[in-house]
Amino acid sequence: MKVRIRRFDGEKEWWQEYEVSVKPRDTVLDVLNYIRENLDHTLAYRHSCQMGSCGSCGVVINGKPALACQTRVNDLKSDVLRVEPLYNYRVIRDLVVDLTDFVNKHRSVKPWMIRKNPQELEEAPMEFKVTPQQNLTFIQFDYCIMCGVCLAACPTVALDPLFLGPQALAQAYRYIADPRDEGFEERLDVLDDSHGVWRCHFAGACSYVCPKGVDPAKAIQLLKKEILKFRLLHKKKVSTKPAEMVQKPPPPNAPKPPPFDFKFEEVKEHG
């Protein structure tokens, strides 16, 4: 198979071709590993888990942003494999892109649990009860692995570098929809902005390429709905009951766990 890779060394950009013998179940990541180990040690790309969990091997494969470890070469139905760095990111080298702006936008929506009383998170005397029905309102958006593939597919990100992007907005909705969270108004300024939720024109490309089925496009539309409800009707939160704090005492006569000993056992050398 002919493999064409878009290369970049910090100054110039070029396409480089390789001839690779592909096995039936090889993924694009297998091909990249083979090239670096056997044909060209200078090829730079990211990878880690090789099982679609870490999100570090996102690249553009034959024009479509995807995870290299999840894409089988045979499924492409092509004699040519074309690999490029993710679109809409600054390229550092070869297939490695700069994720600084991506992470900053993610952080800007405060993707963590917010309570009016912070002590409830640090020293909660009881647990927050979430029903299975409430869990269904946000669990889909909790599967994001921050691979950044959705931003590479988004036409709005390509036109507006200040747009928060589908990943950050979907994560904002994930926490706003959580009945345990009380940070809706705290996130409102950054979301209800010309570069926030209203900049999305619902192309749906982000959901099409998402490797985990998160559906960021859906989350953004639901987020718009919540903001409109708040601005026009002064209604806060999604239509779910706030999480209750429920005290669960330990069962009677439950044995206490033994104290943990941090001492390491001495390893004896064998002669």
PDB file of C-alpha atoms in Angstrom, residues 43-240:
ATOM      1  CA  LEU A  43       8.425  10.558  11.784  1.00  0.00           C
ATOM      2  CA  ALA A  44       6.679  12.276  14.742  1.00  0.00           C
ATOM      3  CA  TYR A  45       3.179  11.467  16.008  1.00  0.00           C
ATOM      4  CA  ARG A  46       1.385  10.869  19.308  1.00  0.00           C
ATOM      5  CA  HIS A  47      -0.006   7.602  20.623  1.00  0.00           C
ATOM      6  CA  SER A  48      -0.405   5.846  23.938  1.00  0.00           C
ATOM      7  CA  CYS A  49      -3.126   3.342  24.855  1.00  0.00           C
ATOM      8  CA  GLN A  50      -3.775   1.866  21.370  1.00  0.00           C
ATOM      9  CA  MET A  51      -7.367   1.088  22.403  1.00  0.00           C
ATOM     10  CA  GLY A  52      -9.354   4.291  21.785  1.00  0.00           C
ATOM     11  CA  SER A  53      -9.270   5.505  25.382  1.00  0.00           C
ATOM     12  CA  CYS A  54      -6.511   8.106  25.665  1.00  0.00           C
ATOM     13  CA  GLY A  55      -7.399  10.137  22.554  1.00  0.00           C
ATOM     14  CA  SER A  56      -3.781  11.018  21.774  1.00  0.00           C
ATOM     15  CA  CYS A  57      -3.540   9.520  18.257  1.00  0.00           C
ATOM     16  CA  GLY A  58      -6.037  11.801  16.531  1.00  0.00           C
ATOM     17  CA  VAL A  59      -5.071  12.545  12.909  1.00  0.00           C
ATOM     18  CA  VAL A  60      -6.799  13.186   9.591  1.00  0.00           C
ATOM     19  CA  ILE A  61      -7.124   9.923   7.639  1.00  0.00           C
ATOM     20  CA  ASN A  62      -8.054  10.200   3.964  1.00  0.00           C
ATOM     21  CA  GLY A  63      -9.696  13.551   4.678  1.00  0.00           C
ATOM     22  CA  LYS A  64     -11.597  12.545   7.832  1.00  0.00           C
ATOM     23  CA  PRO A  65     -10.455  13.327  11.407  1.00  0.00           C
ATOM     24  CA  ALA A  66     -10.270  10.072  13.383  1.00  0.00           C
ATOM     25  CA  LEU A  67      -8.253   8.051  15.884  1.00  0.00           C
ATOM     26  CA  ALA A  68      -5.425   6.164  14.195  1.00  0.00           C
ATOM     27  CA  CYS A  69      -5.745   3.228  16.596  1.00  0.00           C
ATOM     28  CA  GLN A  70      -9.450   2.741  15.830  1.00  0.00           C
ATOM     29  CA  THR A  71      -9.234   3.008  12.055  1.00  0.00           C
ATOM     30  CA  ARG A  72      -8.509  -0.229  10.190  1.00  0.00           C
ATOM     31  CA  VAL A  73      -6.760   0.231   6.870  1.00  0.00           C
ATOM     32  CA  ASN A  74      -8.979  -2.332   5.124  1.00  0.00           C
ATOM     33  CA  ASP A  75     -12.098  -0.381   6.116  1.00  0.00           C
ATOM     34  CA  LEU A  76     -10.888   2.617   4.087  1.00  0.00           C
ATOM     35  CA  LYS A  77     -11.399   0.709   0.795  1.00  0.00           C
ATOM     36  CA  SER A  78      -8.514   2.556  -0.817  1.00  0.00           C
ATOM     37  CA  ASP A  79      -5.100   1.683  -2.213  1.00  0.00           C
ATOM     38  CA  VAL A  80      -3.696   4.955  -0.866  1.00  0.00           C
ATOM     39  CA  LEU A  81      -3.537   5.925   2.789  1.00  0.00           C
ATOM     40  CA  ARG A  82      -3.241   9.687   3.317  1.00  0.00           C
ATOM     41  CA  VAL A  83      -2.441  10.903   6.846  1.00  0.00           C
ATOM     42  CA  GLU A  84      -2.347  14.546   7.940  1.00  0.00           C
ATOM     43  CA  PRO A  85      -2.207  16.410  11.275  1.00  0.00           C
ATOM     44  CA  LEU A  86      -5.548  17.492  12.733  1.00  0.00           C
ATOM     45  CA  TYR A  87      -7.044  20.520  11.010  1.00  0.00           C
ATOM     46  CA  ASN A  88      -7.581  23.811  12.884  1.00  0.00           C
ATOM     47  CA  TYR A  89      -4.546  23.305  15.149  1.00  0.00           C
ATOM     48  CA  ARG A  90      -1.038  24.733  14.970  1.00  0.00           C
ATOM     49  CA  VAL A  91       1.308  21.985  13.810  1.00  0.00           C
ATOM     50  CA  ILE A  92       4.412  21.463  15.931  1.00  0.00           C
ATOM     51  CA  ARG A  93       5.997  18.700  13.884  1.00  0.00           C
ATOM     52  CA  ASP A  94       4.656  16.171  11.372  1.00  0.00           C
ATOM     53  CA  LEU A  95       1.427  14.785  12.896  1.00  0.00           C
ATOM     54  CA  VAL A  96       1.913  16.416  16.321  1.00  0.00           C
ATOM     55  CA  VAL A  97      -0.292  19.466  16.955  1.00  0.00           C
ATOM     56  CA  ASP A  98      -0.346  22.080  19.707  1.00  0.00           C
ATOM     57  CA  LEU A  99      -3.242  21.400  22.108  1.00  0.00           C
ATOM     58  CA  THR A 100      -2.658  24.442  24.345  1.00  0.00           C
ATOM     59  CA  ASP A 101      -5.602  26.468  23.010  1.00  0.00           C
ATOM     60  CA  PHE A 102      -7.817  23.366  23.074  1.00  0.00           C
ATOM     61  CA  VAL A 103      -7.061  22.729  26.754  1.00  0.00           C
ATOM     62  CA  ASN A 104      -7.464  26.417  27.674  1.00  0.00           C
ATOM     63  CA  LYS A 105     -10.942  26.518  26.100  1.00  0.00           C
ATOM     64  CA  HIS A 106     -11.852  23.315  27.912  1.00  0.00           C
ATOM     65  CA  ARG A 107     -10.711  24.835  31.212  1.00  0.00           C
ATOM     66  CA  SER A 108     -12.593  28.115  30.560  1.00  0.00           C
ATOM     67  CA  VAL A 109     -16.020  26.446  30.922  1.00  0.00           C
ATOM     68  CA  LYS A 110     -15.058  25.118  34.394  1.00  0.00           C
ATOM     69  CA  PRO A 111     -15.576  21.407  33.626  1.00  0.00           C
ATOM     70  CA  TRP A 112     -15.836  20.305  37.220  1.00  0.00           C
ATOM     71  CA  MET A 113     -18.521  20.067  39.890  1.00  0.00           C
ATOM     72  CA  ILE A 114     -19.437  23.467  41.368  1.00  0.00           C
ATOM     73  CA  ARG A 115     -21.406  23.833  44.602  1.00  0.00           C
ATOM     74  CA  LYS A 116     -22.487  27.054  46.296  1.00  0.00           C
ATOM     75  CA  ASN A 117     -20.961  25.656  49.448  1.00  0.00           C
ATOM     76  CA  PRO A 118     -17.511  24.293  48.433  1.00  0.00           C
ATOM     77  CA  GLN A 119     -17.249  22.390  51.708  1.00  0.00           C
ATOM     78  CA  GLU A 120     -19.920  20.017  50.447  1.00  0.00           C
ATOM     79  CA  LEU A 121     -17.378  18.699  47.950  1.00  0.00           C
ATOM     80  CA  GLU A 122     -14.443  18.487  50.326  1.00  0.00           C
ATOM     81  CA  GLU A 123     -16.145  17.329  53.512  1.00  0.00           C
ATOM     82  CA  ALA A 124     -19.587  16.073  52.513  1.00  0.00           C
ATOM     83  CA  PRO A 125     -21.286  14.368  55.479  1.00  0.00           C
ATOM     84  CA  MET A 126     -23.420  12.366  53.060  1.00  0.00           C
ATOM     85  CA  GLU A 127     -23.651  11.445  49.377  1.00  0.00           C
ATOM     86  CA  PHE A 128     -25.514  13.209  46.558  1.00  0.00           C
ATOM     87  CA  LYS A 129     -28.267  10.988  45.236  1.00  0.00           C
ATOM     88  CA  VAL A 130     -28.599  10.801  41.431  1.00  0.00           C
ATOM     89  CA  THR A 131     -31.366   8.638  39.996  1.00  0.00           C
ATOM     90  CA  PRO A 132     -30.857   6.523  36.843  1.00  0.00           C
ATOM     91  CA  GLN A 133     -33.242   8.852  34.989  1.00  0.00           C
ATOM     92  CA  GLN A 134     -31.199  11.915  35.996  1.00  0.00           C
ATOM     93  CA  ASN A 135     -28.003  10.136  35.028  1.00  0.00           C
ATOM     94  CA  LEU A 136     -29.299   9.657  31.481  1.00  0.00           C
ATOM     95  CA  THR A 137     -29.457  13.440  30.964  1.00  0.00           C
ATOM     96  CA  PHE A 138     -25.672  13.832  31.025  1.00  0.00           C
ATOM     97  CA  ILE A 139     -23.896  10.448  30.931  1.00  0.00           C
ATOM     98  CA  GLN A 140     -23.507  10.443  27.127  1.00  0.00           C
ATOM     99  CA  PHE A 141     -21.475  13.649  27.286  1.00  0.00           C
ATOM    100  CA  ASP A 142     -19.271  12.213  30.028  1.00  0.00           C
ATOM    101  CA  TYR A 143     -17.621   9.805  27.560  1.00  0.00           C
ATOM    102  CA  CYS A 144     -15.427  12.527  26.016  1.00  0.00           C
ATOM    103  CA  ILE A 145     -11.733  11.535  25.929  1.00  0.00           C
ATOM    104  CA  MET A 146     -10.498  14.983  24.830  1.00  0.00           C
ATOM    105  CA  CYS A 147      -9.024  13.705  21.568  1.00  0.00           C
ATOM    106  CA  GLY A 148      -9.772  17.022  19.839  1.00  0.00           C
ATOM    107  CA  VAL A 149     -11.063  15.320  16.691  1.00  0.00           C
ATOM    108  CA  CYS A 150     -14.351  17.249  16.826  1.00  0.00           C
ATOM    109  CA  LEU A 151     -12.571  20.605  16.550  1.00  0.00           C
ATOM    110  CA  ALA A 152     -10.679  19.398  13.484  1.00  0.00           C
ATOM    111  CA  ALA A 153     -14.003  18.687  11.750  1.00  0.00           C
ATOM    112  CA  CYS A 154     -15.809  21.865  12.843  1.00  0.00           C
ATOM    113  CA  PRO A 155     -16.169  24.505  10.074  1.00  0.00           C
ATOM    114  CA  THR A 156     -16.874  27.233  12.645  1.00  0.00           C
ATOM    115  CA  VAL A 157     -13.562  26.589  14.433  1.00  0.00           C
ATOM    116  CA  ALA A 158     -11.840  26.999  11.058  1.00  0.00           C
ATOM    117  CA  LEU A 159     -13.407  30.453  10.608  1.00  0.00           C
ATOM    118  CA  ASP A 160     -13.392  31.746  14.189  1.00  0.00           C
ATOM    119  CA  PRO A 161     -10.294  30.899  16.261  1.00  0.00           C
ATOM    120  CA  LEU A 162     -11.975  32.388  19.362  1.00  0.00           C
ATOM    121  CA  PHE A 163     -14.956  30.012  19.175  1.00  0.00           C
ATOM    122  CA  LEU A 164     -14.997  27.744  22.239  1.00  0.00           C
ATOM    123  CA  GLY A 165     -15.564  24.687  20.075  1.00  0.00           C
ATOM    124  CA  PRO A 166     -17.779  21.615  20.399  1.00  0.00           C
ATOM    125  CA  GLN A 167     -15.659  19.820  22.993  1.00  0.00           C
ATOM    126  CA  ALA A 168     -15.700  22.613  25.575  1.00  0.00           C
ATOM    127  CA  LEU A 169     -19.382  23.390  25.025  1.00  0.00           C
ATOM    128  CA  ALA A 170     -20.392  19.735  25.325  1.00  0.00           C
ATOM    129  CA  GLN A 171     -18.461  19.451  28.578  1.00  0.00           C
ATOM    130  CA  ALA A 172     -20.131  22.605  29.888  1.00  0.00           C
ATOM    131  CA  TYR A 173     -23.534  21.035  29.262  1.00  0.00           C
ATOM    132  CA  ARG A 174     -22.396  17.762  30.851  1.00  0.00           C
ATOM    133  CA  TYR A 175     -21.979  19.577  34.196  1.00  0.00           C
ATOM    134  CA  ILE A 176     -24.919  21.950  33.815  1.00  0.00           C
ATOM    135  CA  ALA A 177     -27.209  18.953  33.230  1.00  0.00           C
ATOM    136  CA  ASP A 178     -25.823  17.188  36.298  1.00  0.00           C
ATOM    137  CA  PRO A 179     -28.328  17.668  39.172  1.00  0.00           C
ATOM    138  CA  ARG A 180     -25.445  17.818  41.666  1.00  0.00           C
ATOM    139  CA  ASP A 181     -23.936  20.911  40.003  1.00  0.00           C
ATOM    140  CA  GLU A 182     -24.841  24.513  40.932  1.00  0.00           C
ATOM    141  CA  GLY A 183     -22.493  26.409  38.615  1.00  0.00           C
ATOM    142  CA  PHE A 184     -24.792  27.350  35.734  1.00  0.00           C
ATOM    143  CA  GLU A 185     -24.687  31.111  36.339  1.00  0.00           C
ATOM    144  CA  GLU A 186     -20.960  30.974  37.032  1.00  0.00           C
ATOM    145  CA  ARG A 187     -20.351  29.585  33.515  1.00  0.00           C
ATOM    146  CA  LEU A 188     -22.930  31.789  31.799  1.00  0.00           C
ATOM    147  CA  ASP A 189     -20.684  34.702  30.791  1.00  0.00           C
ATOM    148  CA  VAL A 190     -18.299  32.571  28.748  1.00  0.00           C
ATOM    149  CA  LEU A 191     -21.080  30.435  27.201  1.00  0.00           C
ATOM    150  CA  ASP A 192     -23.609  33.180  26.353  1.00  0.00           C
ATOM    151  CA  ASP A 193     -21.167  35.036  24.131  1.00  0.00           C
ATOM    152  CA  SER A 194     -20.640  35.769  20.438  1.00  0.00           C
ATOM    153  CA  HIS A 195     -17.764  33.251  20.455  1.00  0.00           C
ATOM    154  CA  GLY A 196     -19.658  30.860  22.697  1.00  0.00           C
ATOM    155  CA  VAL A 197     -22.703  28.730  22.147  1.00  0.00           C
ATOM    156  CA  TRP A 198     -24.354  31.045  19.583  1.00  0.00           C
ATOM    157  CA  ARG A 199     -21.424  30.780  17.164  1.00  0.00           C
ATOM    158  CA  CYS A 200     -22.372  27.143  16.443  1.00  0.00           C
ATOM    159  CA  HIS A 201     -24.443  26.808  13.244  1.00  0.00           C
ATOM    160  CA  PHE A 202     -25.225  23.106  13.795  1.00  0.00           C
ATOM    161  CA  ALA A 203     -23.204  21.603  10.950  1.00  0.00           C
ATOM    162  CA  GLY A 204     -23.055  18.378  12.971  1.00  0.00           C
ATOM    163  CA  ALA A 205     -19.563  17.453  11.749  1.00  0.00           C
ATOM    164  CA  CYS A 206     -18.323  17.177  15.337  1.00  0.00           C
ATOM    165  CA  SER A 207     -20.820  14.440  16.137  1.00  0.00           C
ATOM    166  CA  TYR A 208     -20.129  12.651  12.853  1.00  0.00           C
ATOM    167  CA  VAL A 209     -16.422  12.179  13.623  1.00  0.00           C
ATOM    168  CA  CYS A 210     -16.600  11.666  17.419  1.00  0.00           C
ATOM    169  CA  PRO A 211     -15.038   8.244  18.137  1.00  0.00           C
ATOM    170  CA  LYS A 212     -16.968   7.802  21.411  1.00  0.00           C
ATOM    171  CA  GLY A 213     -20.475   8.772  20.289  1.00  0.00           C
ATOM    172  CA  VAL A 214     -20.598  11.828  22.536  1.00  0.00           C
ATOM    173  CA  ASP A 215     -22.704  13.896  20.085  1.00  0.00           C
ATOM    174  CA  PRO A 216     -21.403  17.399  20.907  1.00  0.00           C
ATOM    175  CA  ALA A 217     -23.818  18.967  18.393  1.00  0.00           C
ATOM    176  CA  LYS A 218     -26.764  17.724  20.456  1.00  0.00           C
ATOM    177  CA  ALA A 219     -25.197  19.022  23.678  1.00  0.00           C
ATOM    178  CA  ILE A 220     -24.754  22.485  22.137  1.00  0.00           C
ATOM    179  CA  GLN A 221     -28.416  22.690  21.091  1.00  0.00           C
ATOM    180  CA  LEU A 222     -29.507  21.629  24.581  1.00  0.00           C
ATOM    181  CA  LEU A 223     -27.174  24.257  26.022  1.00  0.00           C
ATOM    182  CA  LYS A 224     -28.780  26.943  23.845  1.00  0.00           C
ATOM    183  CA  LYS A 225     -32.163  25.843  25.162  1.00  0.00           C
ATOM    184  CA  GLU A 226     -31.053  26.190  28.786  1.00  0.00           C
ATOM    185  CA  ILE A 227     -29.579  29.652  28.210  1.00  0.00           C
ATOM    186  CA  LEU A 228     -32.766  30.865  26.482  1.00  0.00           C
ATOM    187  CA  LYS A 229     -34.897  29.483  29.314  1.00  0.00           C
ATOM    188  CA  PHE A 230     -32.763  31.361  31.823  1.00  0.00           C
ATOM    189  CA  ARG A 231     -32.653  34.651  29.895  1.00  0.00           C
ATOM    190  CA  LEU A 232     -36.312  34.743  28.837  1.00  0.00           C
ATOM    191  CA  LEU A 233     -38.142  32.784  31.525  1.00  0.00           C
ATOM    192  CA  HIS A 234     -35.630  33.101  34.383  1.00  0.00           C
ATOM    193  CA  LYS A 235     -35.632  29.338  34.830  1.00  0.00           C
ATOM    194  CA  LYS A 236     -32.387  27.795  36.003  1.00  0.00           C
ATOM    195  CA  LYS A 237     -30.989  24.367  35.240  1.00  0.00           C
ATOM    196  CA  VAL A 238     -32.358  21.578  33.131  1.00  0.00           C
ATOM    197  CA  SER A 239     -35.727  20.149  34.021  1.00  0.00           C
ATOM    198  CA  THR A 240     -34.396  17.730  36.588  1.00  0.00           C
TER     199      THR A 240
END
